[in-house]
Short mmCIF file of C-alpha atoms in Angstrom, two decimals:
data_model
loop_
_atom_site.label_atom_id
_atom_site.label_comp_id
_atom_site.label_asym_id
_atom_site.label_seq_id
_atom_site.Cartn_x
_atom_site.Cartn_y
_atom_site.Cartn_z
CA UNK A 106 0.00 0.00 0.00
CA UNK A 107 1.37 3.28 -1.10
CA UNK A 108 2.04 5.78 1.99
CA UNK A 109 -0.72 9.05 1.73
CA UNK A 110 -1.21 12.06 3.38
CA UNK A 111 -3.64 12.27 5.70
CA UNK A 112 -5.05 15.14 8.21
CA UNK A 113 -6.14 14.28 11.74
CA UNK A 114 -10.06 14.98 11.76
CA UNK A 115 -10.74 14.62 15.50
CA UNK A 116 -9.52 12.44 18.46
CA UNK A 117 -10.33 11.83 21.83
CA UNK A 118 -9.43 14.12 24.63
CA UNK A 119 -9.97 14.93 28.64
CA UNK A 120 -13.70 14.49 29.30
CA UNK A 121 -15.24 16.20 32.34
CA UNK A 122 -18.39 13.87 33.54
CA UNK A 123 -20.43 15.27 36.39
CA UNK A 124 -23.21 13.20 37.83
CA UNK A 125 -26.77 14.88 38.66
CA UNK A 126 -26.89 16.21 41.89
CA UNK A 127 -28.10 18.82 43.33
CA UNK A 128 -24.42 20.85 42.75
CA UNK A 129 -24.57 19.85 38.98
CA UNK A 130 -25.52 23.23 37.71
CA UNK A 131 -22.89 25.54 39.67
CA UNK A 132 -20.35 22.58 39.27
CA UNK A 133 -21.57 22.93 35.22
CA UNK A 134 -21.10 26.48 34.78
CA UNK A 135 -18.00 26.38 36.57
CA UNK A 136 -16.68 23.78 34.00
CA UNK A 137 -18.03 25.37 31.28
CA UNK A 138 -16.77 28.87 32.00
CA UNK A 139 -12.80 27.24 32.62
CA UNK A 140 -13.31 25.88 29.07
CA UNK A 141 -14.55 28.45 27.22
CA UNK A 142 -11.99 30.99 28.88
CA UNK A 143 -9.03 28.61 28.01
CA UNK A 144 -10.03 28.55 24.38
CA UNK A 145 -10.81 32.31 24.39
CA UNK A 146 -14.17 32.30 23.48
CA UNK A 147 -15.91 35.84 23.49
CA UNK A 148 -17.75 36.94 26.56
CA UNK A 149 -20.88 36.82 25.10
CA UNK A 150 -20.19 33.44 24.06
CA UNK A 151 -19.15 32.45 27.73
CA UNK A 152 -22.48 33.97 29.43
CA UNK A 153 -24.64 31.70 26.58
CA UNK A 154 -22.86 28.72 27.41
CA UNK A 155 -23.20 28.98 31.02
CA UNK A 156 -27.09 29.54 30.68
CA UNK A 157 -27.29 26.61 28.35
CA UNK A 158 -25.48 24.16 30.85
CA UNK A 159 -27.55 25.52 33.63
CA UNK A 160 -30.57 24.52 31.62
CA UNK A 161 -29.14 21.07 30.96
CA UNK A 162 -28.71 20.74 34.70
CA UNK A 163 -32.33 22.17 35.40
CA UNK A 164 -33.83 19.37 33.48
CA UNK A 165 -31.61 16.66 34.54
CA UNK A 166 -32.50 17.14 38.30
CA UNK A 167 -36.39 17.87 37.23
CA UNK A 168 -36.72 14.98 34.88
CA UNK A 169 -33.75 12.55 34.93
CA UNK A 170 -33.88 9.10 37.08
CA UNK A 171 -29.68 8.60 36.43
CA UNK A 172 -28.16 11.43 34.73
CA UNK A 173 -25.03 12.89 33.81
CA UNK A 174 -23.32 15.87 31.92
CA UNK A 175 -20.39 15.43 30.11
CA UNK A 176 -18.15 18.84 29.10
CA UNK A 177 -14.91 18.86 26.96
CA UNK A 178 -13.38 20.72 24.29
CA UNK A 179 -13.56 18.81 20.77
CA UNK A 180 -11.48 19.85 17.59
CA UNK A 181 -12.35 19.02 14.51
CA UNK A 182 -9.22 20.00 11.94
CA UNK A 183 -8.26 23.49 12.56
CA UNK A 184 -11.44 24.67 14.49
CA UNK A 185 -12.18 24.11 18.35
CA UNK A 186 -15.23 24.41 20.24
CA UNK A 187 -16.54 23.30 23.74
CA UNK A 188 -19.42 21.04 23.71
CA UNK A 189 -21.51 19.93 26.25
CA UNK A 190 -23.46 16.90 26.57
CA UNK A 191 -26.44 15.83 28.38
CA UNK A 192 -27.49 11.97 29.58
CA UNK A 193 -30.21 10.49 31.20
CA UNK A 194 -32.34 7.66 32.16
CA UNK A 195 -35.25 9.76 32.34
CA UNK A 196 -39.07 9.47 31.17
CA UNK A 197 -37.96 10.60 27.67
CA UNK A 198 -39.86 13.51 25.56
CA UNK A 199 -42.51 11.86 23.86
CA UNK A 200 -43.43 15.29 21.53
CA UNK A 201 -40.05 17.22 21.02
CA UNK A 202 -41.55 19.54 18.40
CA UNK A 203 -43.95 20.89 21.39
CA UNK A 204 -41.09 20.47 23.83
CA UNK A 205 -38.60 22.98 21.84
CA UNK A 206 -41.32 25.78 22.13
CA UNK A 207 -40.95 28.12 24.74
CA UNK A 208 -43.18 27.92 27.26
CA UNK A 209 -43.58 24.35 27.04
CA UNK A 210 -42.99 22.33 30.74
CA UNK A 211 -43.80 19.05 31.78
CA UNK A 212 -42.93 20.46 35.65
CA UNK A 213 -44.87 24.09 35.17
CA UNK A 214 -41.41 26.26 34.78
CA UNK A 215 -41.12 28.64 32.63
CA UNK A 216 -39.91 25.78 29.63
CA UNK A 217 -37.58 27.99 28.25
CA UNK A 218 -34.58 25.30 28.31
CA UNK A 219 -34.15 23.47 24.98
CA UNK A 220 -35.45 26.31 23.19
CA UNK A 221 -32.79 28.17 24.54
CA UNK A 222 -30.30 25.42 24.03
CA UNK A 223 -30.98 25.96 20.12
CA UNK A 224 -31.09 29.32 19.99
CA UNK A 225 -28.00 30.19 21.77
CA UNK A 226 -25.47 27.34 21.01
CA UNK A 227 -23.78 27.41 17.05
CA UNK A 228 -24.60 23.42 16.88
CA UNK A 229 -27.30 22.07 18.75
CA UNK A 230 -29.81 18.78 18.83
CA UNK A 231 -31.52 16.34 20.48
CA UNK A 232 -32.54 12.54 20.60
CA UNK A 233 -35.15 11.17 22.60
CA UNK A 234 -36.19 7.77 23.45
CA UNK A 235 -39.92 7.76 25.40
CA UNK A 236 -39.24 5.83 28.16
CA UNK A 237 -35.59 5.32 28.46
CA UNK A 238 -33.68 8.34 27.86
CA UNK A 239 -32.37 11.94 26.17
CA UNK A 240 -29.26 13.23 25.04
CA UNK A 241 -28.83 16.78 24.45
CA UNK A 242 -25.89 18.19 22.51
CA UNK A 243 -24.60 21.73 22.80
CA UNK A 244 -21.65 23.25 20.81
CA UNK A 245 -19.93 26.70 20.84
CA UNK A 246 -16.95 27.10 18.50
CA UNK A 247 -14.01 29.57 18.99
CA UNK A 248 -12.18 32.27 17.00
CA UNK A 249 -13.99 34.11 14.01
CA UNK A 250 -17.88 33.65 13.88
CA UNK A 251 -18.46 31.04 10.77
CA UNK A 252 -18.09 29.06 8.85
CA UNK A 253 -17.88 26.53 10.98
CA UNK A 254 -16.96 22.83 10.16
CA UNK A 255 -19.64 21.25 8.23
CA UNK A 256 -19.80 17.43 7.71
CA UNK A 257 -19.32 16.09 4.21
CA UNK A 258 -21.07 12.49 3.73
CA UNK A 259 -19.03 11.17 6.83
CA UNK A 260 -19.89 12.58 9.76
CA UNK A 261 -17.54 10.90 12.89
CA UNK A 262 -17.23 11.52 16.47
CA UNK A 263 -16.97 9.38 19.53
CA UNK A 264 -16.68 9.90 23.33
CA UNK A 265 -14.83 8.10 26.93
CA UNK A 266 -15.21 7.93 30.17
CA UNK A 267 -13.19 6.36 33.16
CA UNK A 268 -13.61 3.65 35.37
CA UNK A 269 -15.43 5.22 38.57
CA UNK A 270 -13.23 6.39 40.94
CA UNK A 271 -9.91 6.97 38.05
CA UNK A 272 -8.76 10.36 36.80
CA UNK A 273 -7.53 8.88 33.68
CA UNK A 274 -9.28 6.55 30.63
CA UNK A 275 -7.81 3.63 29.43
CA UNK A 276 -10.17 3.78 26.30
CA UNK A 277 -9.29 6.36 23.13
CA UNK A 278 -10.65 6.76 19.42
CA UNK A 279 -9.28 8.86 16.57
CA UNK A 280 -10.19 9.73 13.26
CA UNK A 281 -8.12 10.99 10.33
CA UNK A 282 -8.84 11.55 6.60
CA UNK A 283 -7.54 8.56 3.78
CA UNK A 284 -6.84 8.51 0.21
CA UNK A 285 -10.33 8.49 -2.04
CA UNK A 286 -13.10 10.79 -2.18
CA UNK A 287 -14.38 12.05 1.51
CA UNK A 288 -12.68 8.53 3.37
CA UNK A 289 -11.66 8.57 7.04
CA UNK A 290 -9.95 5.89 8.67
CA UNK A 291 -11.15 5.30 12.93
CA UNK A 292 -9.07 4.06 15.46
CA UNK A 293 -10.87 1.98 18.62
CA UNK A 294 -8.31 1.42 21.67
CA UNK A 295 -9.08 -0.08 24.74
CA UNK A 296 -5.10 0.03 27.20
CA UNK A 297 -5.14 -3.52 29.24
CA UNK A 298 -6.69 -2.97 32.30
CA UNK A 299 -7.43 0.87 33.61
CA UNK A 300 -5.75 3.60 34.93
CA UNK A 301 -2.47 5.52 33.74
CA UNK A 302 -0.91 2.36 32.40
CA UNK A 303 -3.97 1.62 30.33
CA UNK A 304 -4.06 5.07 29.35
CA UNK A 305 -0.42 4.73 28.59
CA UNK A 306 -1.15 1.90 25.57
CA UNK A 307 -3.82 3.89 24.41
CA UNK A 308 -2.36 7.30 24.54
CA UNK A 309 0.84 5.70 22.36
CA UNK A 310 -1.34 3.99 20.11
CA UNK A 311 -3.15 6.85 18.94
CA UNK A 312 -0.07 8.72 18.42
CA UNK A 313 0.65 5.85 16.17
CA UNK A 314 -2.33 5.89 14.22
CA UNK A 315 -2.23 9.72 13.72
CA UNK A 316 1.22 9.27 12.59
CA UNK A 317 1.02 6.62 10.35
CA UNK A 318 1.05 7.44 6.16
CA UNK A 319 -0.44 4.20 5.49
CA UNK A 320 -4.73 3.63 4.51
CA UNK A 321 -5.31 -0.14 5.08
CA UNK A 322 -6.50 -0.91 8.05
CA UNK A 323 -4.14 -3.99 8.11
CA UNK A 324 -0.95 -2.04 8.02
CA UNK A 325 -2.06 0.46 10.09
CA UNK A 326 -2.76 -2.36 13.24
CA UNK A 327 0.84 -3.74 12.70
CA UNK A 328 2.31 -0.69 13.07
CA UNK A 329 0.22 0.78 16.28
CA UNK A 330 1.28 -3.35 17.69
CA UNK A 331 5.24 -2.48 16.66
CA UNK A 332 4.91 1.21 18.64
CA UNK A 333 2.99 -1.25 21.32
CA UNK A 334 5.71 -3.14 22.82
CA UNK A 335 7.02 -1.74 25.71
CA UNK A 336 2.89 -1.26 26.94
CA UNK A 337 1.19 -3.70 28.39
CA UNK A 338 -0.95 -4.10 25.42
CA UNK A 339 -4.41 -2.97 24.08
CA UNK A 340 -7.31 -4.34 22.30
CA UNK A 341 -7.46 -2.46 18.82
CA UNK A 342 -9.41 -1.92 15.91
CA UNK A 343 -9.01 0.06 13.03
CA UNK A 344 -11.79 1.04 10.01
CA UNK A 345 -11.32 2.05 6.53
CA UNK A 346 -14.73 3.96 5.62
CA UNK A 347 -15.53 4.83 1.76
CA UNK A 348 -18.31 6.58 1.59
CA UNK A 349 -17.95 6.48 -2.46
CA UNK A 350 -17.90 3.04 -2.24
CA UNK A 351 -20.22 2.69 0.21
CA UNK A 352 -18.35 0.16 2.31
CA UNK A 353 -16.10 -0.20 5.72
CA UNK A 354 -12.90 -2.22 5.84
CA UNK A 355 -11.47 -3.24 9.45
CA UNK A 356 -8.81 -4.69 10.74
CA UNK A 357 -8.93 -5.71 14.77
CA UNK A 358 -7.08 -7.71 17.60
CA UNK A 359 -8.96 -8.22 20.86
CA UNK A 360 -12.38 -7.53 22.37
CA UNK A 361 -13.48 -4.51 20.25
CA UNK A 362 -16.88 -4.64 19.20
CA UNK A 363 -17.48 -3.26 15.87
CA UNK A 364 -20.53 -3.01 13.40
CA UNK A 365 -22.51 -1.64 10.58
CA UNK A 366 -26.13 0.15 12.09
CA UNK A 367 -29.26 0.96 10.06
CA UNK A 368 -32.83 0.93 10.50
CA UNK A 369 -32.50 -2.61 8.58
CA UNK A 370 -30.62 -4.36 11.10
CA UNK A 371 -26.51 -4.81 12.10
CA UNK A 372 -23.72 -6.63 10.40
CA UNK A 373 -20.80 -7.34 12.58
CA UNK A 374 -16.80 -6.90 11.65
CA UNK A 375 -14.84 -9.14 14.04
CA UNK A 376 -12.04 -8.82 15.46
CA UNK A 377 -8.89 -11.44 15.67
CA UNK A 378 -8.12 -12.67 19.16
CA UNK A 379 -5.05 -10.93 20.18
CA UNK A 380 -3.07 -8.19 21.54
CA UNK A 381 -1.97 -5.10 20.22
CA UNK A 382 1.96 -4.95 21.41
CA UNK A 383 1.61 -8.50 22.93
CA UNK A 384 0.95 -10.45 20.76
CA UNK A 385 -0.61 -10.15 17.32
CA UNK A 386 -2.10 -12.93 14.80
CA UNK A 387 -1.96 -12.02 11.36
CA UNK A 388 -4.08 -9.24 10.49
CA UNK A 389 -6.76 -9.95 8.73
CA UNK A 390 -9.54 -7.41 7.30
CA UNK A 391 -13.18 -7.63 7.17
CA UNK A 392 -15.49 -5.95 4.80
CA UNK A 393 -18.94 -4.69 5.17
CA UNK A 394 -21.67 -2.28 3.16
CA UNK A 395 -22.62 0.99 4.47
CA UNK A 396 -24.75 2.67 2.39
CA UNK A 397 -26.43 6.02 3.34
CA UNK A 398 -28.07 6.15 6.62
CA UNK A 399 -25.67 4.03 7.82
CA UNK A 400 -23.34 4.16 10.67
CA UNK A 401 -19.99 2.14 11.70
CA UNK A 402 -19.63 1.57 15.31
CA UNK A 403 -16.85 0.68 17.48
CA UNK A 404 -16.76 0.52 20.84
CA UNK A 405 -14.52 -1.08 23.86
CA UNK A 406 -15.88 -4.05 26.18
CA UNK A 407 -17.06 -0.89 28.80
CA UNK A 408 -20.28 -1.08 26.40
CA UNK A 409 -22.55 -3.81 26.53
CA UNK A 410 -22.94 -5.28 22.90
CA UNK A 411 -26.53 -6.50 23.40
CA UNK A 412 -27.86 -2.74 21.70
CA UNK A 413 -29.66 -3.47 18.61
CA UNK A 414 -30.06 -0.25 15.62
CA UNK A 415 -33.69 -0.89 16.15
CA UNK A 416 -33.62 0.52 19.56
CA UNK A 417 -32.96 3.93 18.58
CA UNK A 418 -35.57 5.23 16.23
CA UNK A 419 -34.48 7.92 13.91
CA UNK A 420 -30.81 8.34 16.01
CA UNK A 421 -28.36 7.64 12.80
CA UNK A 422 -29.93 11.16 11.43
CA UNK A 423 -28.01 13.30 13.71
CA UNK A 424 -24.71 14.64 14.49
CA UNK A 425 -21.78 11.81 15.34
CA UNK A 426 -21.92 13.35 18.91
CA UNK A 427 -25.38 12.62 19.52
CA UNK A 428 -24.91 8.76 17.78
CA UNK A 429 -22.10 8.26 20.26
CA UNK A 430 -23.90 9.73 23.14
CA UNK A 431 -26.98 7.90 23.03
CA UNK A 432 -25.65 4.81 22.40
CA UNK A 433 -23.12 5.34 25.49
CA UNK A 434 -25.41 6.12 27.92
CA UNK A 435 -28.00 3.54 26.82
CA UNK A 436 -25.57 0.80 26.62
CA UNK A 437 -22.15 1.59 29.35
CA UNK A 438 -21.42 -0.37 32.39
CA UNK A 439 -19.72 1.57 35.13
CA UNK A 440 -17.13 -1.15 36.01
CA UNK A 441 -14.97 -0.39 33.31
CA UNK A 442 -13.56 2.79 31.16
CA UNK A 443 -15.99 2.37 28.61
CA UNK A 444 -14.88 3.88 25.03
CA UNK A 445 -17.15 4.31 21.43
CA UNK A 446 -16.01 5.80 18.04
CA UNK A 447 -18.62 6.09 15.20
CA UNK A 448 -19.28 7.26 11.48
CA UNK A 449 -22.47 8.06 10.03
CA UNK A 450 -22.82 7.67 6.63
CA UNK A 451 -25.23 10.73 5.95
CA UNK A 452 -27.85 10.85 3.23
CA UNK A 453 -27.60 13.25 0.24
#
């Protein structure tokens, strides 16, 4: 395979989770406001951020059962925003329509939150499952006002979180552009174990993968195993996605669960037993369609892989964050650093 150029797209970085509680909204803005200042985002910018994570605490602690918020800066190429995400267990919204009007409240407030959230925030949305859960997504990019990054047919994203109780993630995803029209290639990394030596194997294998000049997926995993060695290992997969082509290629070692999504069903890409920097079978690569409306989905072991596409009505139609989110918080067990990395195929 020849060597290519290729540009990092976006990659996994420090996540800051906060769990509902009756602190989440000062704890919230506080978070919010250390971001936005660090990336120098206007003052204007900073006060409508703060009021639309106090709103996403507000209806956490009215509505949630379980909830969380998670904050962190994302980049995507040359452009950086903070986004903020919210997660819950709660009753669901049954009529979002009605729900993004102002005025509308299920606990007689005012209801001005979500229409606020879209008003105020440069990327906003919202998925809703009646019954089980929300997500809602809030993004405020810094530097000069538009344009701001617009997804071409790929759209990818993904999101981590630690092992209660560590400071650090042994999970990590990254996603960089390949040779043919609009192709990305994802990385999936789950470090051995937790903590900072997990964190260690997955930290050095995405510096791998951003490094590497190669496309196939194959190549790719033998050299992230090589820069593996001295680690104790990871489980790792890595995707080829061809949106002309309308297909995914992958390439994995270890317990990484990957698949195709639609409303039609799921096709699964295994993985080789193995470990990256350990020890490593021959790779072999798998192939699978993914035609528009689509989405490839990797994710570590800290997800349970009993989700099914049907689940989640309508959710391949938004933003990569809001896949990843929703999926996460429907499907993560909190005895492990849990990890997911997806790419949705969107329609013309």
């Amino acid at each position: 395979m020849e060597p290519v150029n290729s540009t990092l797209v976006a990659e996994a970085g420090d996540v800051h989770w906060l769990r509902a509680d009756v602190a989440l909204a000062a704890a919230a803005r506080r978070q919010a406001g250390q971001l936005a200042r660090a990336l120098g985002l206007a003052d204007t910018q900073v006060a409508n951020l703060e009021l639309c994570v106090t709103e996403m605490a507000t209806n956490l602690l009215k509505y949630a059962h379980d909830g969380s918020m998670a904050l962190r800066i994302v980049r995507v190429r040359d452009r950086a925003a903070v986004e903020c995400l919210s997660l819950d267990s709660g009753p669901g919204i049954s009529n979002l329509p009605l729900a993004l009007r102002d005025g509308t409240s299920a606990s007689g407030s005012l209801g001005l939150g979500l229409g606020t959230i879209a008003r105020m925030a440069d990327v906003s949305g919202i998925h809703s499952l009646p019954g089980r859960g929300t997500v809602v997504q809030a993004r405020f990019w810094a530097g000069p006002d538009g344009p701001y990054p617009v997804p071409g047919p790929l759209d990818a994203g993904g999101l981590t979180r630690p092992l209660g109780g560590e400071q650090t993630c042994g999970d990590t995803w990254a996603v960089r552009t390949a040779e043919g029209p609009d192709a990305m290639l994802l990385m999936m990394c789950d470090g051995l174990g937790h903590g900072p030596l997990a964190a260690q194997a997955s930290d050095r294998a995405r510096s791998a993968f951003r490094g590497s000049r190669r496309s196939d997926p194959a190549g790719i995993l033998q050299e992230v195993h090589s820069a593996l060695r001295s680690t104790r290992g990871a489980a790792v997969a890595i995707a080829l996605v061809e949106p002309a082509h309308q297909r995914v290629q992958l390439s994995g070692a270890g317990n990484i669960a990957a698949l195709v999504g639609s409303p039609d069903g799921r096709t699964g890409l295994p993985s080789l037993p193995g470990i990256a920097g350990v020890q490593l079978p021959r790779p072999r690569t798998f192939e699978a369609a993914l035609p528009p409306g689509a989405a490839l989905i990797m994710h570590s072991d800290g997800l349970s892989d009993r989700w099914k596409p049907a689940d989640f009505p309508g959710l391949f139609a938004h933003d990569s964050s809001i896949v990843a989110a929703q999926i996460f918080s429907q499907a993560a067990v909190r005895r492990d650093d849990a990890g997911i990395v997806v790419a949705v195929h969107r329609r013309p």
